[in-house]
Coordinates of C-alpha atoms and ligand atoms in Angstrom, one line a residue:
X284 CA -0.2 -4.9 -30.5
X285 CA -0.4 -3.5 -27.0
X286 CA -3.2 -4.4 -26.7
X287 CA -3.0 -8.0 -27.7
X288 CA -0.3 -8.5 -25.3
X289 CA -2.4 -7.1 -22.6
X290 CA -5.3 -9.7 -23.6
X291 CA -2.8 -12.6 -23.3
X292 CA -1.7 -11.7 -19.7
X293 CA -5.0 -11.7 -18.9
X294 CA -5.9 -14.9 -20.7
X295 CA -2.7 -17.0 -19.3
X296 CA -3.7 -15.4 -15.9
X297 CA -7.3 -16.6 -16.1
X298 CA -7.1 -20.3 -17.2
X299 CA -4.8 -20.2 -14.5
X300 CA -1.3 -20.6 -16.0
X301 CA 1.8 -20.5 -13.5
X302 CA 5.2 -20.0 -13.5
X303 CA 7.1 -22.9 -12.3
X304 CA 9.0 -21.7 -9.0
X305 CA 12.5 -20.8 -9.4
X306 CA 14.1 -20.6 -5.8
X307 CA 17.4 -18.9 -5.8
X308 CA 19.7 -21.6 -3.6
X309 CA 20.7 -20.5 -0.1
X310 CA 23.9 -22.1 -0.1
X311 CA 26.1 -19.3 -0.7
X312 CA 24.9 -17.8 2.0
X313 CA 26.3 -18.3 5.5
X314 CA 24.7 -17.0 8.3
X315 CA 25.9 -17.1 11.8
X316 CA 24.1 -17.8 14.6
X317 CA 25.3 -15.2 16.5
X318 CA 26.8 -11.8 15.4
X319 CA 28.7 -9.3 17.7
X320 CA 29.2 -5.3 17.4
X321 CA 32.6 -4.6 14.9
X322 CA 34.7 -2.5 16.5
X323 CA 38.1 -1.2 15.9
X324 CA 38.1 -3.8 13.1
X325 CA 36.9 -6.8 16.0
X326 CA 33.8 -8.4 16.2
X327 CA 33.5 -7.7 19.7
X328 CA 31.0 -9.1 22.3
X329 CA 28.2 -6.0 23.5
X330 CA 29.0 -4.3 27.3
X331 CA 25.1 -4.4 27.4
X332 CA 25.4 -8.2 27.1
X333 CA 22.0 -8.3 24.9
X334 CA 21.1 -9.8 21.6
X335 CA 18.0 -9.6 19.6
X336 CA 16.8 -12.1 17.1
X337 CA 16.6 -10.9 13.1
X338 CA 14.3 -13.1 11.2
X339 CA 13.4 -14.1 7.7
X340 CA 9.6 -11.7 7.2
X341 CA 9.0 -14.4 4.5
X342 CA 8.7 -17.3 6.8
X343 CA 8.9 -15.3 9.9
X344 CA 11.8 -17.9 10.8
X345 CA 15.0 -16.5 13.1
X346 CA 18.0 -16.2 10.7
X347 CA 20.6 -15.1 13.8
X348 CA 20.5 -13.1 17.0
X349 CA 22.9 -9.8 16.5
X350 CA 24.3 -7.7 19.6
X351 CA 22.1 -4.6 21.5
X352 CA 24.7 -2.0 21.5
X353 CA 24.2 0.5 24.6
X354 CA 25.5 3.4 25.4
X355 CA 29.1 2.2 26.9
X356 CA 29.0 0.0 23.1
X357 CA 28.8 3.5 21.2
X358 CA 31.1 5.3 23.6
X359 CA 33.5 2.3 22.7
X360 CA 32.6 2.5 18.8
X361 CA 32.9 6.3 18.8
X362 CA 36.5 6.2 20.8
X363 CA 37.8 3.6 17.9
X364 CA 36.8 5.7 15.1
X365 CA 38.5 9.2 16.5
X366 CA 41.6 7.0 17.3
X367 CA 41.6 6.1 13.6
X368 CA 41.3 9.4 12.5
X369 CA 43.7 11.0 14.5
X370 CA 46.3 8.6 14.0
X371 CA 45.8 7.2 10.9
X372 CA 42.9 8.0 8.3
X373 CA 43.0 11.6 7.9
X374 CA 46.8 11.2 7.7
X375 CA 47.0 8.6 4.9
X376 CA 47.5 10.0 1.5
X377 CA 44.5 9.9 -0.5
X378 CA 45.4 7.7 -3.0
X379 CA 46.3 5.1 -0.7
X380 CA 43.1 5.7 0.8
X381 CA 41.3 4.7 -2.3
X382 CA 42.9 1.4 -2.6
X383 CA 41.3 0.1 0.7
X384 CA 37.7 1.6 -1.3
X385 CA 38.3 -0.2 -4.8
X386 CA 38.8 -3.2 -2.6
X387 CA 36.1 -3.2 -1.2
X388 CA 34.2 -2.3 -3.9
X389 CA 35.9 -5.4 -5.7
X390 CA 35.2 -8.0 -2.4
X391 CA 31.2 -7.2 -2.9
X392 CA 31.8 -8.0 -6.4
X393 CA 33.4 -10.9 -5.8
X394 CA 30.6 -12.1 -3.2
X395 CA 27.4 -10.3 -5.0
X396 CA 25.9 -13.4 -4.7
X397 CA 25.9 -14.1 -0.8
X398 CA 25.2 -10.4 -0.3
X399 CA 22.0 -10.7 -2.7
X400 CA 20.9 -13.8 -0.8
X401 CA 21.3 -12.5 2.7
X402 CA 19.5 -9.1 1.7
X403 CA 16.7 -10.9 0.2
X404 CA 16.5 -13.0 3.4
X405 CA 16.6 -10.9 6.0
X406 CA 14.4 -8.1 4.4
X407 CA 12.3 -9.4 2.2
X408 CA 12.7 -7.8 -1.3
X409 CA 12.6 -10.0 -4.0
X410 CA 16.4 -11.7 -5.0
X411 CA 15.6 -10.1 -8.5
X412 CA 16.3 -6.7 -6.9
X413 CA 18.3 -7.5 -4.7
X414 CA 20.8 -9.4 -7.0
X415 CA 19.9 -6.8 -10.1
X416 CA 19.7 -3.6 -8.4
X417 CA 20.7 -3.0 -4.5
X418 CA 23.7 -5.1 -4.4
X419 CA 25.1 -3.6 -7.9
X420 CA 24.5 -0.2 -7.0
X421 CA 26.8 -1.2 -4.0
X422 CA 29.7 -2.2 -5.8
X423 CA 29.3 1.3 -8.0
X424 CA 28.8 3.3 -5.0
X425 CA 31.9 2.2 -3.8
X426 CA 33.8 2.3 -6.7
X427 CA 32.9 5.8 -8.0
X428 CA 34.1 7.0 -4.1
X429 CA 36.7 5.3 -4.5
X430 CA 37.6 7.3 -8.2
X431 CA 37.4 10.6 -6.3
X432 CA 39.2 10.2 -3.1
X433 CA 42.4 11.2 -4.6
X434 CA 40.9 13.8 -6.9
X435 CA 39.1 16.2 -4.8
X436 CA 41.0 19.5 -5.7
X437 CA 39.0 18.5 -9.1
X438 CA 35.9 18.0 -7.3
X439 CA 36.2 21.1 -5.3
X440 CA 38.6 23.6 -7.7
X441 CA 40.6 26.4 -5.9
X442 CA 38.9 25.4 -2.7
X443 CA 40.8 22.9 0.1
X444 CA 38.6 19.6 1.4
X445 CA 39.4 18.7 4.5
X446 CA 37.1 16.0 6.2
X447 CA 35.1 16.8 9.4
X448 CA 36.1 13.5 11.7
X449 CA 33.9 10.8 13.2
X450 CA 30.7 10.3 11.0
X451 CA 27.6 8.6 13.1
X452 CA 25.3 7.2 10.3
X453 CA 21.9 5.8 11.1
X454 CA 20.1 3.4 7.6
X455 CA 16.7 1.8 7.9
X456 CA 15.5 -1.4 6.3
X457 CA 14.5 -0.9 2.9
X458 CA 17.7 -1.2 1.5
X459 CA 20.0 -2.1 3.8
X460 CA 23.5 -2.4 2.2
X461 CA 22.6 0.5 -0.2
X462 CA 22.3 3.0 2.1
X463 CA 24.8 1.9 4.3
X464 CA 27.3 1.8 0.9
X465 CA 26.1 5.3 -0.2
X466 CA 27.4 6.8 3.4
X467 CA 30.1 4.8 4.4
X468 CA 31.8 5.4 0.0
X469 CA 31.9 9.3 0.6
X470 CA 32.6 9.2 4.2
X471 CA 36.2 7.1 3.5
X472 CA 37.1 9.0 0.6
X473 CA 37.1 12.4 1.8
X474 CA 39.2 11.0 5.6
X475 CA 36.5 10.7 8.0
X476 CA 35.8 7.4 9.7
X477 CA 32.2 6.0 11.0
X478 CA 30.1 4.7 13.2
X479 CA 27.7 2.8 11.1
X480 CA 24.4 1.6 12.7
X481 CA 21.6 -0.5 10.8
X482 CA 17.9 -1.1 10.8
X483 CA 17.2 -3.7 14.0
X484 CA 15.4 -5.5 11.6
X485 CA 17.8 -5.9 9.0
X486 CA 21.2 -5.7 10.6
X487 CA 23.0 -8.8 8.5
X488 CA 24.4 -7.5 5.0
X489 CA 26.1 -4.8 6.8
X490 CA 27.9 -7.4 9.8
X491 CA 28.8 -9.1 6.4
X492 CA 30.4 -6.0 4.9
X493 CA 32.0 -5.5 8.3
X494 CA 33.5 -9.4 7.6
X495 CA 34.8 -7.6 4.1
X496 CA 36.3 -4.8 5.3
X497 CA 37.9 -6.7 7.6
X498 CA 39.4 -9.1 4.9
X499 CA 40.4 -5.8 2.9
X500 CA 42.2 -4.9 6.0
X501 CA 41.3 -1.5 6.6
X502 CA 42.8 0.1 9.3
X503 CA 41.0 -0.7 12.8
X504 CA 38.7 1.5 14.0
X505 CA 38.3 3.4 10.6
X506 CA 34.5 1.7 9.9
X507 CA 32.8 0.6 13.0
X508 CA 29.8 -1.3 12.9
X509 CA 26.8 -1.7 15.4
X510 CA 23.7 -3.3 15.7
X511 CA 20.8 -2.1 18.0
X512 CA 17.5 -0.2 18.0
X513 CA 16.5 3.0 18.3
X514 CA 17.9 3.6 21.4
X515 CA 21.5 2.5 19.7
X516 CA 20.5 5.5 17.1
X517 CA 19.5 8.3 20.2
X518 CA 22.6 7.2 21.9
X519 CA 24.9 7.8 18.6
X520 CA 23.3 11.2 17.6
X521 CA 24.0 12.4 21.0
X522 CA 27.0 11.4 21.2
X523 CA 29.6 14.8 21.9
X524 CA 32.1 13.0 19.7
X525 CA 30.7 12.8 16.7
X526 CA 31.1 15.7 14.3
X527 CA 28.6 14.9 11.8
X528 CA 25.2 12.8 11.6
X529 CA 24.0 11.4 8.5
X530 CA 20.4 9.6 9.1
X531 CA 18.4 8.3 6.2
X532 CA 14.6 7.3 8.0
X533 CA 11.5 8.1 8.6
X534 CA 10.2 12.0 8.7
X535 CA 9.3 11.9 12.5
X536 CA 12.6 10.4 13.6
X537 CA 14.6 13.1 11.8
X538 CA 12.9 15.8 13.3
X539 CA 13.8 14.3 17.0
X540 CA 17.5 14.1 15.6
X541 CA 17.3 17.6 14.5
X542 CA 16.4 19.0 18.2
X543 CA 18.7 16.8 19.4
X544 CA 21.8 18.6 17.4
X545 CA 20.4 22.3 17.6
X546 CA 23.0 24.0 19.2
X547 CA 25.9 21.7 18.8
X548 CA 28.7 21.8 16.0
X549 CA 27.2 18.6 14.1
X550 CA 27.1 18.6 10.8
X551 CA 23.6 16.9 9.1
X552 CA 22.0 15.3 6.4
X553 CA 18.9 14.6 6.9
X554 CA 17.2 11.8 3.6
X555 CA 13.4 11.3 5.0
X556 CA 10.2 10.7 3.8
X557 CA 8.3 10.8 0.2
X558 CA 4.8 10.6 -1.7
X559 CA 6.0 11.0 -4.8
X560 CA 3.6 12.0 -7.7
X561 CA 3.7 9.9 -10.9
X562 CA 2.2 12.1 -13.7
X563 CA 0.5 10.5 -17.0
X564 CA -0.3 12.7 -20.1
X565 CA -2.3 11.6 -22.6
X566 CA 0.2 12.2 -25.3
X567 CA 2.3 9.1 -22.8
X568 CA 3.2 6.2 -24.2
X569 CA 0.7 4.9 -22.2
X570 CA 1.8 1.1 -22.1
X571 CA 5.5 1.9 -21.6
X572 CA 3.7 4.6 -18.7
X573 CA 2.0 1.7 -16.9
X574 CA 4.7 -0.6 -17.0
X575 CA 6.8 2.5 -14.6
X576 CA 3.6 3.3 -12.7
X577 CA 4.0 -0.6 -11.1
X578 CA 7.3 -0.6 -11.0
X579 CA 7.4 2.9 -9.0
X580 CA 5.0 1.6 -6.7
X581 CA 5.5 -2.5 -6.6
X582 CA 9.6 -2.3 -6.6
X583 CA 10.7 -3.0 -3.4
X584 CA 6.8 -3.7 -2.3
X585 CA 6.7 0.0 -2.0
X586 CA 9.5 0.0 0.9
X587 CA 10.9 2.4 -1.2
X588 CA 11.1 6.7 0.1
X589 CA 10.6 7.9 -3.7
X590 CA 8.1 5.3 -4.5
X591 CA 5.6 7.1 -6.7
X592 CA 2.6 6.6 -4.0
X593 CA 0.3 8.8 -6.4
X594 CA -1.0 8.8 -9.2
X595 CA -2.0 11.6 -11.4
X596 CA -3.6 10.4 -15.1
X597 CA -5.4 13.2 -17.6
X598 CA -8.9 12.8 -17.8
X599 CA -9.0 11.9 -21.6
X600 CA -7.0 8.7 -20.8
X601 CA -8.2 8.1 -17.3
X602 CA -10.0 4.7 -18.0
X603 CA -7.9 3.3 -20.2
X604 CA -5.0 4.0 -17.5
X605 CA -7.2 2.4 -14.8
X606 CA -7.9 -0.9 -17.1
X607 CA -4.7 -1.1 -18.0
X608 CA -2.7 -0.7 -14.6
X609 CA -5.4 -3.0 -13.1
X610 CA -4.8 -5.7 -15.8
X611 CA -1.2 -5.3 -15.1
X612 CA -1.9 -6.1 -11.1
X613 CA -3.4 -9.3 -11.6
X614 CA -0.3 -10.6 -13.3
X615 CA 2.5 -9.4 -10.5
X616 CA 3.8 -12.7 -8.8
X617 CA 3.6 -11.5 -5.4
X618 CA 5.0 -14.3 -2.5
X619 CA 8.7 -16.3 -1.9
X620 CA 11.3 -13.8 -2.3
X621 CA 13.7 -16.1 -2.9
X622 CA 11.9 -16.9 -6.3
X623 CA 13.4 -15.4 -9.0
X624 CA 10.2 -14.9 -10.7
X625 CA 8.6 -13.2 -8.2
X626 CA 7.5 -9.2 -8.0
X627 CA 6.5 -8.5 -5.0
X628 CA 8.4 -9.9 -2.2
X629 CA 7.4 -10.0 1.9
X630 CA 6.6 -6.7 4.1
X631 CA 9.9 -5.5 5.7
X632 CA 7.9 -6.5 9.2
X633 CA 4.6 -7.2 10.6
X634 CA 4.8 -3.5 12.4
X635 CA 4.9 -2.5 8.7
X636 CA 2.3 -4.5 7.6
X637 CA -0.4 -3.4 9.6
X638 CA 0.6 0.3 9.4
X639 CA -0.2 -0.4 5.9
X640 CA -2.9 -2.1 6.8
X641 CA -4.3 0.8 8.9
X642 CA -4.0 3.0 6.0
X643 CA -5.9 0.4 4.0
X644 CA -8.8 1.4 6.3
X645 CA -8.3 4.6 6.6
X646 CA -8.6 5.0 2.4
X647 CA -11.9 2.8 2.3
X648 CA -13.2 4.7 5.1
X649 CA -12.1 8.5 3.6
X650 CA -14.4 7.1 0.8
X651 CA -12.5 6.1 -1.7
X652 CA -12.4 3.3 -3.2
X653 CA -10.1 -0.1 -3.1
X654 CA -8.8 -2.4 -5.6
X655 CA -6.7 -5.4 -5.0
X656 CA -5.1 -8.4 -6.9
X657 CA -6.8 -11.6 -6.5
X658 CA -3.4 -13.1 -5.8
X659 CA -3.1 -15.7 -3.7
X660 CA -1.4 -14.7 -0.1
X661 CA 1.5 -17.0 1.8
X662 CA -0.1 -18.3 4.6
X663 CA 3.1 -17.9 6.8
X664 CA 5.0 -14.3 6.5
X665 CA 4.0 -10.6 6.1
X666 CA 2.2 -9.7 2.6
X667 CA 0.5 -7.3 1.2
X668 CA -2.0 -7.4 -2.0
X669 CA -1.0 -4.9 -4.4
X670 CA -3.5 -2.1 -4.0
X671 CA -5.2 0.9 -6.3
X672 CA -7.7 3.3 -4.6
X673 CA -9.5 5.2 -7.1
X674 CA -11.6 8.2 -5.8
X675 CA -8.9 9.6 -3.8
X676 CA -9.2 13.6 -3.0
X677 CA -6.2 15.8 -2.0
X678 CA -7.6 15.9 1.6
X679 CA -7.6 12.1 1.5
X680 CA -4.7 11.0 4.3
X681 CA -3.6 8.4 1.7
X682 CA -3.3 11.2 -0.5
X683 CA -1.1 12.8 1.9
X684 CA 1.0 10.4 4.1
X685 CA 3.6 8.1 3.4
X686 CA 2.3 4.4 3.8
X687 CA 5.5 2.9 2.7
X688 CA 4.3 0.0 1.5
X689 CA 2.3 -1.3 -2.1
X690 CA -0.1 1.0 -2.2
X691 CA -1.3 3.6 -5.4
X692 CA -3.5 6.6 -4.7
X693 CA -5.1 7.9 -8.0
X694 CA -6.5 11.2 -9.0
X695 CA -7.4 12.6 -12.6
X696 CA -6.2 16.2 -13.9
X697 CA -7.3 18.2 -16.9
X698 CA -4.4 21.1 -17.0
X699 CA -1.1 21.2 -16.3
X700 CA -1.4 24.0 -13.7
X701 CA -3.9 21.8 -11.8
X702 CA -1.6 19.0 -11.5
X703 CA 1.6 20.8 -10.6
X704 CA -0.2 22.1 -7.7
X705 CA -1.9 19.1 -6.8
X706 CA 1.6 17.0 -7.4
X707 CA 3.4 19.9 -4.9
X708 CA 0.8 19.6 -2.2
X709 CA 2.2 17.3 0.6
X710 CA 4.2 18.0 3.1
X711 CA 7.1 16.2 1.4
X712 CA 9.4 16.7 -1.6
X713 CA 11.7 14.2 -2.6
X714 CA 10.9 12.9 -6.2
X715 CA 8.4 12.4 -9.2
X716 CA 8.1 11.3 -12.4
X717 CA 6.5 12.8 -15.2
X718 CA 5.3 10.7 -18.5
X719 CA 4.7 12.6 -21.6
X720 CA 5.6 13.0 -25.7
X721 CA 6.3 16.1 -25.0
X722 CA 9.9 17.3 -24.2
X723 CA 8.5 21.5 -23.5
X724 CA 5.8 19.9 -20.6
X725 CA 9.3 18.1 -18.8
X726 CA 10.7 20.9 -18.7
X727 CA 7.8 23.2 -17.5
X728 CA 7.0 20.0 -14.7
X729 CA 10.6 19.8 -13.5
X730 CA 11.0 23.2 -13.0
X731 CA 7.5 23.9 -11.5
X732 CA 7.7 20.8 -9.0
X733 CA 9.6 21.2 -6.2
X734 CA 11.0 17.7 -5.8
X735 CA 14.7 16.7 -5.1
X736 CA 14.5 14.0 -7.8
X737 CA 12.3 13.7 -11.0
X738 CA 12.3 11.2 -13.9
X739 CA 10.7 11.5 -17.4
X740 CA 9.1 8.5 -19.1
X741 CA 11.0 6.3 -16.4
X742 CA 10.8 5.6 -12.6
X743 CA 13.5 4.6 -9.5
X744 CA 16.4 4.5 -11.6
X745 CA 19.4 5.6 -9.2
X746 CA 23.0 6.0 -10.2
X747 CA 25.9 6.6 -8.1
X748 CA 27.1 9.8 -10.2
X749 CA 23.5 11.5 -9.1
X750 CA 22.8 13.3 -6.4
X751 CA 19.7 12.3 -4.2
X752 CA 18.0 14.0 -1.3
X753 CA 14.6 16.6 -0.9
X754 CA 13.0 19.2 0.0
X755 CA 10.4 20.2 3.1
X756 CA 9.7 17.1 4.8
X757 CA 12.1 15.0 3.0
X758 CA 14.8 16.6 4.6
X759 CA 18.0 18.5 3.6
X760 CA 21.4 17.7 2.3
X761 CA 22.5 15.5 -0.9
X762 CA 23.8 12.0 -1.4
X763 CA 25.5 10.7 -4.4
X764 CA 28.0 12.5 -7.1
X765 CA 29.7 15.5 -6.3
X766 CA 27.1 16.6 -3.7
X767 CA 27.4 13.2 -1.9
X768 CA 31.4 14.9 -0.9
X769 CA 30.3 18.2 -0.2
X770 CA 28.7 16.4 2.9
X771 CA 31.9 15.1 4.2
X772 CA 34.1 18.1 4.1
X773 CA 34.9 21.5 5.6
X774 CA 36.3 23.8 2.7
X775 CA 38.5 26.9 3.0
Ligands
LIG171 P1 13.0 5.0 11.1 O1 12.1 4.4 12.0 O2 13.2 6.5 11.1 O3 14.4 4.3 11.3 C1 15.6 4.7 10.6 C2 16.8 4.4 11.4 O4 16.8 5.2 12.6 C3 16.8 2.9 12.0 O5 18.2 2.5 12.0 C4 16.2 3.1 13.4 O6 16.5 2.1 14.2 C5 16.9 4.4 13.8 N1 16.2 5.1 14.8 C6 14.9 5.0 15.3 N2 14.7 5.8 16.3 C7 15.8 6.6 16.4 C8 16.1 7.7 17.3 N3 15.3 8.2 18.1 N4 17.3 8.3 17.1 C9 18.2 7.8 16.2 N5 18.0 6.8 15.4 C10 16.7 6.2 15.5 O7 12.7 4.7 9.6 P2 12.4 3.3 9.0 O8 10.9 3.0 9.3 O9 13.4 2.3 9.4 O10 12.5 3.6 7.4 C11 11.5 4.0 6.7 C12 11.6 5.5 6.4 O11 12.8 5.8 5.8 C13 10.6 6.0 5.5 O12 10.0 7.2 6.0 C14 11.3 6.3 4.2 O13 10.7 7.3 3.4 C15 12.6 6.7 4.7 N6 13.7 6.6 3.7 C16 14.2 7.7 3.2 C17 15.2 7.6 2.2 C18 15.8 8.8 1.5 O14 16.8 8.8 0.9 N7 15.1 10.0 1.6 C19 15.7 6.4 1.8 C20 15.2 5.2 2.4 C21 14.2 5.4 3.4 P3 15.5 0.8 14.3 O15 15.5 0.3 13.0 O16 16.1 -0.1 15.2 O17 14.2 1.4 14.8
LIG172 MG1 15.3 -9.4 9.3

């Protein structure tokens, strides 16, 4: 049956049958021109007086120009949330507390649409997941926050939470109003206010949350948001103010933030970097195995930290894996993110693309060897074939470093010993999955690997009541669930 189905992808693929394209409509979506730093619940024009453009990497069009914040702009941001606290957040009784989070929780809802539209623009990622997955996960991030902030002598029993003040918060670009939901939920409901800065290149979804909150009428002051670069990001770790950093990025940038706090009272929580092994048995279900393989890898075009970037299949069902998972490639839709039938959207930005790119080199000149789709390319925006290297060694650097984009590094195993210590040697720790029949070889995996996160016979399926963070390289702390508080509070 399997393999039937397999056949007719193939066959509808090579006599050239298409989906029709189904564009998602941009008219719920309004976009300013122009978009200036929210502060003390103002949009406010920057004291740097600078703008940069965000554009659309599909069609590498300009969607708006969005304020430089500099350092006076944080100073400014930073004085507005301490105000807040002081004199109003930590103050307000929890359960009042909670009814600014619900509705806020309840205005994404309302305009999950918009959001999903404006996500997909600016960043790329196909509407399906943004309108299916990112902007849902939202609404329940804020939600379940919401649930606990009047119930934390539950959450924390014979203990008191008290919150530790003004929160800086740094996000990147892979999912934009996700991460900036699953810091700003917690943050609210245990008192503290923020400071809230996005990736440069994907800044709009969380102006348009500022628009919410602003609607929900949340006290000034309490979320601030700012646009800028990396300087923006430097000028809020180091800011004396702030009691506690939250930073969800690259590897290399939260090592420079952890110098920058040695010896200061900040609190930190630090979500980095992945290359996340995805483990195939060959007692799998191997169809159902493949199916997660892509969409650990393809989701999100691979912008994703625990995307499973390798590969480990048993020898006895090595080829069949490889035939299979190739098959599978030629059918993923990749182009017009917009288009609800499409996989694999745009590249988060042409920096992005060619550091994948590089690494595309790199793997073919390590020795191993490259398979793409035959998919047809855009000719305007950033894309990226899905790609398989077979022959790939643990030395191999696309074994070993994070590419952060659609790329699958495959290796065979015969034991499980041999593939727990291939799986655990990278520098980084932050999830896995693990595909088997067998319920005794989870257990001997999960407890054997040392990664924050691991899935059995699924992939990248994230839910608010879950914590989420790594180990080594991938930094330290938790997001999500109960641990996603902890973060937030000093308890006595
Ligand atoms: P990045 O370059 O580290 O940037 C992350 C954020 O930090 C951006 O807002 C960035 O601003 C800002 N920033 C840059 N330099 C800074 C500095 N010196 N001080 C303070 N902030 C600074 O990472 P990215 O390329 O945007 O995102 C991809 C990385 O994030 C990947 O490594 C991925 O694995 C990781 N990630 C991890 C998780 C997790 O939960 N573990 C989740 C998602 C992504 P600009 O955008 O303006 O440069
Ligand atoms: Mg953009």
């Amino acid at each position: 049956m399997a393999t039937r189905k397999n056949n007719t992808l193939k066959l509808s693929f090579e006599t050239g049958w298409k989906y029709d394209p189904a564009p998602e409509s941009k008219s719920s979506a309004k976009i300013d021109p122009r978009y200036e730093l929210f502060i003390n619940g103002k949009f406010e024009k920057p004291l740097s007086k600078k703008y940069f453009n965000t554009i659309n990497p599909a069609t590498e069009e300009k969607l708006s120009e969005v304020a430089d914040a500099n350092v006076a702009d944080v100073n400014k941001a930073v004085k507005a949330a301490r105000n807040a606290y002081d004199k109003v957040w930590k103050k307000m009784p929890p359960k009042e507390r909670a009814k600014y989070i619900y509705r806020i929780a309840r205005m994404i809802q309302e305009r999950a649409r918009e959001f999903s539209v404006i996500e997909t623009l600016d960043g790329g990622k196909p509407i399906r997941e943004s309108r299916d997955v990112d902007i849902p996960l939202v609404a329940n991030h804020f939600f379940y926050y919401a649930g606990w902030a009047d119930k934390l002598e539950y959450a924390f029993p014979n203990r008191t939470a008290s919150p530790l003040g003004v929160a800086g918060q740094i996000i990147p670009w892979n999912f934009p109003l996700l991460m900036a939901a699953w810091k700003i939920a917690p943050a609210l409901a245990t008192g503290n206010t923020v400071v809230l800065k996005p990736a440069e290149t994907t800044p709009l979804t969380a102006l348009k949350l500022a628009e919410i909150i602003q609607e929900a009428d949340l006290p000034p002051g309490v979320v601030n948001i700012i646009t800028g670069a990396g300087a923006t990001g430097a000028a809020i770790v180091n800011h004396p103010d702030i009691n506690k950093i939250a930073f969800t990025g690259s590897t290399d940038v939260g090592k420079l933030i952890q110098r920058a706090v040695a010896g200061t009272n900040k609190k930190v929580t630090l979500e980095l970097g992945g290359k996340a092994a995805n483990i195939i048995f060959d007692d799998a279900p191997i169809d159902q195995a493949v199916e997660g393989i892509i969409n650990g890898i393809f989701f999100n075009q691979g912008h994703v930290c625990c995307a499973g970037s390798r590969l480990f299949v048993q020898e006895s069902v090595y080829k069949e894996v490889i035939r299979k998972l190739k098959d599978r490639l030629e059918t993923l839709i990749v182009g017009d993110p917009m288009d609800k039938n499409t996989d694999v959207g745009a590249i988060n930005s042409k920096q992005q693309l060619s550091n994948i790119h590089k690494y595309l080199k790199i793997g073919q000149q390590e020795g191993a060897e490259m398979y793409q789709s035959s998919c047809p390319l855009p000719s305007k925006g950033f894309f990226c074939r899905p790609t398989l290297f077979t022959g790939v060694s643990q030395s191999h650097r696309i074994s070993q470093e994070e590419i952060f984009g659609p790329v699958l590094a495959i290796q065979s195993f015969r034991t499980d010993d041999e593939v727990i210590e291939k799986a655990n040697n990278t520098p980084f720790g932050l999830s896995a999955g693990v595909w088997t029949d067998k319920g005794s070889k989870i257990f001997n995996l999960t407890t054997k690997m040392r990664a924050g996160v691991i899935w059995a016979n699924t992939y990248n399926k994230f839910d608010p009541t879950s914590p989420f963070g790594g180990y080594k390289e991938s930094g330290y702390g938790r997001e999500g669930g109960l641990h996603g508080l902890s973060a937030y509070v000093n308890l006595t």
